[in-house]
One Martini backbone bead per residue (centre of mass of N, CA, C, O) as a GRO file, in nm:
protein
  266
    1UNK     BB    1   0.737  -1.256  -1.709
    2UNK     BB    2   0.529  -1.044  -1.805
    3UNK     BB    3   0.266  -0.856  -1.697
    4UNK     BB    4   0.093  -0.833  -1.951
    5UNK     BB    5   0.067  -1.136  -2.015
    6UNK     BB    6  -0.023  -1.236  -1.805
    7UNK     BB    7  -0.287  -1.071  -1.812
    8UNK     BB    8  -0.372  -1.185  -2.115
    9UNK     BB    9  -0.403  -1.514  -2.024
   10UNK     BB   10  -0.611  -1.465  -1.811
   11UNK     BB   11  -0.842  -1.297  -1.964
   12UNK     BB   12  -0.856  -1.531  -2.201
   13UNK     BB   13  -0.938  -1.777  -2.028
   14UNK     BB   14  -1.174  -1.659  -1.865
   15UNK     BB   15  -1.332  -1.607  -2.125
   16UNK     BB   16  -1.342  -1.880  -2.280
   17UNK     BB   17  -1.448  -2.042  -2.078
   18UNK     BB   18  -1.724  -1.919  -2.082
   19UNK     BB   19  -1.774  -1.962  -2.371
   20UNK     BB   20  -1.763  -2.260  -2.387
   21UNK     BB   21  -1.962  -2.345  -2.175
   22UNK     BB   22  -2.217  -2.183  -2.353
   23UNK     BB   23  -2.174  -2.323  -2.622
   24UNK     BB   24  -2.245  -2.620  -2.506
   25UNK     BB   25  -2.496  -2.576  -2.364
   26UNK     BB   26  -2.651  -2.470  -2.618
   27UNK     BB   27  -2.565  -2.770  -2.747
   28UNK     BB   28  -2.750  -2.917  -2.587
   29UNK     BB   29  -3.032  -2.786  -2.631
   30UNK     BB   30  -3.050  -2.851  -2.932
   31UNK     BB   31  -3.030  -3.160  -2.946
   32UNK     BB   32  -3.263  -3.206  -2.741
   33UNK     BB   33  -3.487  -3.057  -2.929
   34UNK     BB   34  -3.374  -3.257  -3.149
   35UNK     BB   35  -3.522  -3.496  -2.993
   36UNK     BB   36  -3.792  -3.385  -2.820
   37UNK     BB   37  -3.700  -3.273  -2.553
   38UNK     BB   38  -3.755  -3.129  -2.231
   39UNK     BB   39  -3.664  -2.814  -2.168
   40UNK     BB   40  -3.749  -2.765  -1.866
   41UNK     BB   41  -3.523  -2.884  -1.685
   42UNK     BB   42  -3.332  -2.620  -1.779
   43UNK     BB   43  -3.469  -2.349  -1.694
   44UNK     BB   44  -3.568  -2.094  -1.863
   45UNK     BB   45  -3.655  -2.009  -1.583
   46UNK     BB   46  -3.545  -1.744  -1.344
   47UNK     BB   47  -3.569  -1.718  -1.029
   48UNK     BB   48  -3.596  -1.457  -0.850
   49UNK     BB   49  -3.407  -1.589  -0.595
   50UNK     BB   50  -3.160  -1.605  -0.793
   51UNK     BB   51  -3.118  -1.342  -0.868
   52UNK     BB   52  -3.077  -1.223  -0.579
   53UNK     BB   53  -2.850  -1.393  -0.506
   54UNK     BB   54  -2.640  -1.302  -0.716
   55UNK     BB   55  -2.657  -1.031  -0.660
   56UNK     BB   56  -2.532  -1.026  -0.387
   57UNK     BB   57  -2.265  -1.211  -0.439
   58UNK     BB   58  -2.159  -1.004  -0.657
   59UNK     BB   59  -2.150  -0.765  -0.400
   60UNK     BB   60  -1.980  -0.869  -0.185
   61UNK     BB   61  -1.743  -0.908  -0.373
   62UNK     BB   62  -1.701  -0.614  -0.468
   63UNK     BB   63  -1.622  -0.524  -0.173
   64UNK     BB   64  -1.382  -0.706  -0.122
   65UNK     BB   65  -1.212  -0.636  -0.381
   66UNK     BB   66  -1.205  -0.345  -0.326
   67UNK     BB   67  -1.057  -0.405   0.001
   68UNK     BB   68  -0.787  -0.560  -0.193
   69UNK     BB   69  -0.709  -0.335  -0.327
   70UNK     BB   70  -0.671  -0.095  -0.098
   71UNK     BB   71  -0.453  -0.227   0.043
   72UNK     BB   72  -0.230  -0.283  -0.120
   73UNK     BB   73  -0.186  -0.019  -0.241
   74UNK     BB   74  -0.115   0.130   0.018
   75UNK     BB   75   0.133  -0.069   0.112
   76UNK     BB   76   0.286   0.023  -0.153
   77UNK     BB   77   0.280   0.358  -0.107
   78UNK     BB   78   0.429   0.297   0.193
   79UNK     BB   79   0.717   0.187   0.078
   80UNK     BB   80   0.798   0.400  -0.158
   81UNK     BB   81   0.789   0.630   0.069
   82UNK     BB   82   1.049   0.494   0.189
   83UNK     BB   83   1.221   0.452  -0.032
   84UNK     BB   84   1.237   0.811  -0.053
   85UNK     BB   85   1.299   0.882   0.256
   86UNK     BB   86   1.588   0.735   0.189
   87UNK     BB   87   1.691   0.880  -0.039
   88UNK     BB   88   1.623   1.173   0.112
   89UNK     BB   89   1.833   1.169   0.325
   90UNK     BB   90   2.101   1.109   0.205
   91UNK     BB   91   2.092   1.367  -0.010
   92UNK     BB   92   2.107   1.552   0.264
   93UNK     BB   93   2.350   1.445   0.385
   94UNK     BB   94   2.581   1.539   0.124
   95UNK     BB   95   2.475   1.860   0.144
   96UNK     BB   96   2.568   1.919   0.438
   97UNK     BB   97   2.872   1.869   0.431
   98UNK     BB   98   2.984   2.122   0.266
   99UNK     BB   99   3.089   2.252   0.546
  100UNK     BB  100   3.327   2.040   0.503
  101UNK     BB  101   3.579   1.904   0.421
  102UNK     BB  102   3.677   1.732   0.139
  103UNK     BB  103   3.730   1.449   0.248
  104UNK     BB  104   3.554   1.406   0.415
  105UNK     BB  105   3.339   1.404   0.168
  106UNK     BB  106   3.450   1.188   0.029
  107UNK     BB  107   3.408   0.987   0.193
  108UNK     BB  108   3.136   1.002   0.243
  109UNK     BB  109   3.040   0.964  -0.043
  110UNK     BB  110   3.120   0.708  -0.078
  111UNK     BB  111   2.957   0.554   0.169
  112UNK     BB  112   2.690   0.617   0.019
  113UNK     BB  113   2.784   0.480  -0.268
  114UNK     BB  114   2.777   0.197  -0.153
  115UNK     BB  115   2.486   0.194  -0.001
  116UNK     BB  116   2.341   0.223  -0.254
  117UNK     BB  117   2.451   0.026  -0.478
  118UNK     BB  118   2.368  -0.248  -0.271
  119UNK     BB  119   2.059  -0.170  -0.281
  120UNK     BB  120   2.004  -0.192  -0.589
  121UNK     BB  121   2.187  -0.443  -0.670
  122UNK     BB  122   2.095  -0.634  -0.396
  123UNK     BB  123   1.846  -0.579  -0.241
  124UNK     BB  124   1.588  -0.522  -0.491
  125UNK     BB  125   1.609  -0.819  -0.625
  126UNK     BB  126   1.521  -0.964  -0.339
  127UNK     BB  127   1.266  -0.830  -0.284
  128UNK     BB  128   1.125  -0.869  -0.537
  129UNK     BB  129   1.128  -1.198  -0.498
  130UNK     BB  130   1.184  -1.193  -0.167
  131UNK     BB  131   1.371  -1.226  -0.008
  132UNK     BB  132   1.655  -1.256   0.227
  133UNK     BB  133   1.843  -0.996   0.374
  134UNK     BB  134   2.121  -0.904   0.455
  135UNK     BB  135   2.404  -0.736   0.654
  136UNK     BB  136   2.561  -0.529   0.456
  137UNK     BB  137   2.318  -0.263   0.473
  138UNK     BB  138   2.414  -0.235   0.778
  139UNK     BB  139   2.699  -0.171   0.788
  140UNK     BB  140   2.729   0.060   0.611
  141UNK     BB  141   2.542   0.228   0.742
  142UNK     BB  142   2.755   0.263   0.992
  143UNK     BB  143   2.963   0.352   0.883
  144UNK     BB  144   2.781   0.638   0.821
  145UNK     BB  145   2.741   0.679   1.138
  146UNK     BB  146   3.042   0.698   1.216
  147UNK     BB  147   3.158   0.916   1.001
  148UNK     BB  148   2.974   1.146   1.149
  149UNK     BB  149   3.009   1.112   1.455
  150UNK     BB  150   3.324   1.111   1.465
  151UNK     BB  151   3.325   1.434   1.332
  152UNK     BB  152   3.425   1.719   1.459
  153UNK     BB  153   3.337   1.992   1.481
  154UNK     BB  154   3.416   2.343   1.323
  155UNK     BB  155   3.250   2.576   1.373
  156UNK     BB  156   2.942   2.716   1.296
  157UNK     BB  157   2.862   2.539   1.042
  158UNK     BB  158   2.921   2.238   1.150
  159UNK     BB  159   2.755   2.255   1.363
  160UNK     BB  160   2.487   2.308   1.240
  161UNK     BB  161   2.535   2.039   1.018
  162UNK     BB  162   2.539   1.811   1.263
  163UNK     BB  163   2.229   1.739   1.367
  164UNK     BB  164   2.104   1.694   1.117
  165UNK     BB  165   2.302   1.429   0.978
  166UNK     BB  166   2.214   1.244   1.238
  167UNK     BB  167   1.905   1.281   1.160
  168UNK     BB  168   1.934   1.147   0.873
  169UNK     BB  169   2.034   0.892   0.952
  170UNK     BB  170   1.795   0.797   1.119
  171UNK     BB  171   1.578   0.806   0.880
  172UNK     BB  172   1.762   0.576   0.737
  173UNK     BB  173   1.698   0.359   0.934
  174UNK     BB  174   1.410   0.385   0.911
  175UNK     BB  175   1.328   0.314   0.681
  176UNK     BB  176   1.488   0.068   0.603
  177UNK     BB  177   1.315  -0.102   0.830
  178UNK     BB  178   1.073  -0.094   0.673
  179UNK     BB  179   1.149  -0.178   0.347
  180UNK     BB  180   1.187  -0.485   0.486
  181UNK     BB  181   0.891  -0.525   0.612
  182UNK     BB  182   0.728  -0.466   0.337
  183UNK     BB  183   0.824  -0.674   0.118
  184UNK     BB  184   0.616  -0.854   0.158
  185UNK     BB  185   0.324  -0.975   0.136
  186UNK     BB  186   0.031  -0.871   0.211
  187UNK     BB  187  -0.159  -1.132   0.133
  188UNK     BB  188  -0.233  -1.366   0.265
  189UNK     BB  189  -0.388  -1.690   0.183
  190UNK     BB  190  -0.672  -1.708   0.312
  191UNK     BB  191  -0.758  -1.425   0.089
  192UNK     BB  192  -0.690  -1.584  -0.183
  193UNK     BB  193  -0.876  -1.782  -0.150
  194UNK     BB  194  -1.124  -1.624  -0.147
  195UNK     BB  195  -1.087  -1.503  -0.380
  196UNK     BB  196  -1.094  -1.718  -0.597
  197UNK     BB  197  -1.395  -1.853  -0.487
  198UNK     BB  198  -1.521  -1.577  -0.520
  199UNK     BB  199  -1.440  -1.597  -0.852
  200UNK     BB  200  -1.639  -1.852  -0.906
  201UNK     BB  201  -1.898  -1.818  -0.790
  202UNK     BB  202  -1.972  -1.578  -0.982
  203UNK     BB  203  -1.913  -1.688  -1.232
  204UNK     BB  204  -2.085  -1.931  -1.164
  205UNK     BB  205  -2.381  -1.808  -1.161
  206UNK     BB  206  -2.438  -1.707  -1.450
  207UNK     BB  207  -2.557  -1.969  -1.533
  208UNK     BB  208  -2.829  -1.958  -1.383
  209UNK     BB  209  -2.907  -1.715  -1.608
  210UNK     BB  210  -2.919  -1.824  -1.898
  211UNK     BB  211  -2.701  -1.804  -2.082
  212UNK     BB  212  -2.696  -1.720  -2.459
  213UNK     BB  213  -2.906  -1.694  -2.575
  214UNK     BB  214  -2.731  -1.414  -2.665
  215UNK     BB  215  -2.497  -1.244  -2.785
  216UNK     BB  216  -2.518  -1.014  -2.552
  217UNK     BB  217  -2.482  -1.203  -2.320
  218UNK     BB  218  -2.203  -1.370  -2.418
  219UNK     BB  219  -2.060  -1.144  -2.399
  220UNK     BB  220  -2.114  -0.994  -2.117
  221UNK     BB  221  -1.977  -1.260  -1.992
  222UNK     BB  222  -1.698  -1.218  -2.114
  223UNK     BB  223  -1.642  -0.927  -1.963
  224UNK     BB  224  -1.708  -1.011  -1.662
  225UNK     BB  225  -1.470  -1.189  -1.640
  226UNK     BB  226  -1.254  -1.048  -1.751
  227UNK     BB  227  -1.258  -0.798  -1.506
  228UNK     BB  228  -1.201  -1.007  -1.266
  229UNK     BB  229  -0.928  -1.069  -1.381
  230UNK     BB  230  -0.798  -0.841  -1.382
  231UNK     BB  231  -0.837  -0.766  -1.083
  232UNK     BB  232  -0.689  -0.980  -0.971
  233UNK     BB  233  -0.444  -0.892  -1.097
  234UNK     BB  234  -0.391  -0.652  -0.946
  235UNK     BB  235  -0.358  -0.723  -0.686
  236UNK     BB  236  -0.104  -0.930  -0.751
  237UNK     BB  237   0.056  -0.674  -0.824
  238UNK     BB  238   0.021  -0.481  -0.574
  239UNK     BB  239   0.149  -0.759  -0.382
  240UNK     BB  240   0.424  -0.605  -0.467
  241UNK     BB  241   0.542  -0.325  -0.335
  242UNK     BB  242   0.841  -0.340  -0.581
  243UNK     BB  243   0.717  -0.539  -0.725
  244UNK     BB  244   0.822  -0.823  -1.039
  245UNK     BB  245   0.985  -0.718  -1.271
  246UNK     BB  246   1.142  -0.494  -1.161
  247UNK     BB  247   1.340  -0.171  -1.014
  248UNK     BB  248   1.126   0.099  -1.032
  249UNK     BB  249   1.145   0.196  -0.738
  250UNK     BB  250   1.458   0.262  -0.730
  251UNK     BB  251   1.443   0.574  -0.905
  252UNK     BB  252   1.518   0.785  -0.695
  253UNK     BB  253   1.834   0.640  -0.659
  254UNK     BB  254   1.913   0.712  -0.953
  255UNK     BB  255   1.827   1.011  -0.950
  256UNK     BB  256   2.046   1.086  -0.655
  257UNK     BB  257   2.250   0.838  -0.775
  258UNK     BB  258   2.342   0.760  -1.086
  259UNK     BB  259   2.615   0.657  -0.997
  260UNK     BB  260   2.571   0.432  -0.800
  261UNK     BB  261   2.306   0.302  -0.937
  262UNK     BB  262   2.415   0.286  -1.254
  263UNK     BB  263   2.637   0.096  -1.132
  264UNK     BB  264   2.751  -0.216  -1.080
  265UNK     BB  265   2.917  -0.374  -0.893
  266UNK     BB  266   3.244  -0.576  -0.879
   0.00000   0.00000   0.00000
């Protein structure tokens, strides 16, 4: 399902749910009314201290909400900056390699190629999904850790460009591992419960300050609720750091391996 969609369906429902509770309240009162009954019990005044109360829960829910957005986004940040360093320190581990003969820079290029093609069709949609990743793309890994390792420089060019190429492997191990370890959800489950609980309780309370009197009420309920809908979507859309919906994070290595990122192994 699109994430637009679901965003959709959230922010409707939500919207929904309030106007349909305050026009059912509005003609509760409506009734009562045409039957001749007190409507002092149904509160026509908001008391101050429940004003105040409102206002607070409604403001501690924003501070809440506000760094759980803030958390996401950054662990998201920090995931997609492993996977760029992951995939510029490849493209650069290939470009050093030039000053090797041609069969080396082969065979390298292979290996580096076999090994992006497996992250981005292998791994990224299992990551993508949650998924639990084999150990194929640390074997590929070690293949090209091998093949820098066991050969010999020969001359001043290739020595210069021996210990970049080995640190260069490092650093892809390194992203690597770190790009594994992001790949899970940011917030644990009793943080959601908490988002929850408290975007329930938020909106309603706005019932206790007898909305509905007016349409200008009315609307500005129904947009304060859509807008906590939006705000926990972005939430669960940014608490995937690699997406949800497609592989859009792997861009880097597409852009840096056309050939192998672009072309789904056999």
């Amino acid at each position: 399902m699109s994430e637009w969609l679901v965003l959709g369906i959230v922010m409707a429902a939500a919207t929904a749910v309030v106007v349909a509770v305050t026009l059912l309240n509005q003609r509760r009162r409506s009734l009562k009314a045409a039957r001749g009954e007190d409507l002092r019990e149904d509160g026509v005044e908001t008391p101050d201290v429940l004003e105040y109360m409102t206002m607070m829960v409604g403001v501690v829910y924003a501070i809440v909400l506000g760094l759980a957005i803030a958390g996401v986004w950054e662990a998201r940040s920090a995931a997609q900056d492993d996977a760029r360093r992951e995939a510029q320190a490849l493209h650069e581990l290939v470009q050093r390699a030039e000053v090797f003969p041609a069969d080396y820079r082969a065979r390298l290029s292979n290996d580096v190629d076999a090994y992006v093609s497996h992250v981005v069709h292998q791994e990224w949609p299992r990551m993508v999904d949650g998924d639990d990743i084999n150990g194929r793309g640390g074997e590929l890994l070690d293949e090209i850790r091998d093949g820098v390792a066991g050969h010999v420089p020969r001359g001043e060019l290739q020595a210069q460009a021996y210990q970049p190429m080995l640190d260069r492997v490092s650093i892809v191990d390194e992203a690597r591992n770190s790009r594994i370890q992001s790949a899970a959800a940011t917030l644990p489950g009793v943080v959601w419960f908490g988002l929850i609980i408290g975007a329930l309780v938020t909106v309603g309370l706005i019932f206790t300050m007898n909305i509905g009197r007016s349409y200008q009420e009315l609307l500005l309920a129904g947009f304060f609720s859509a807008l906590i809908a939006f705000l926990l979507f972005l939430v669960w859309d940014f608490d995937a750091p690699f997406g949800r919906s497609g592989t859009e994070s792997a861009d880097m290595f597409r852009l840096l391996f056309p050939g192998a990122a672009g072309t789904a192994p056999g």
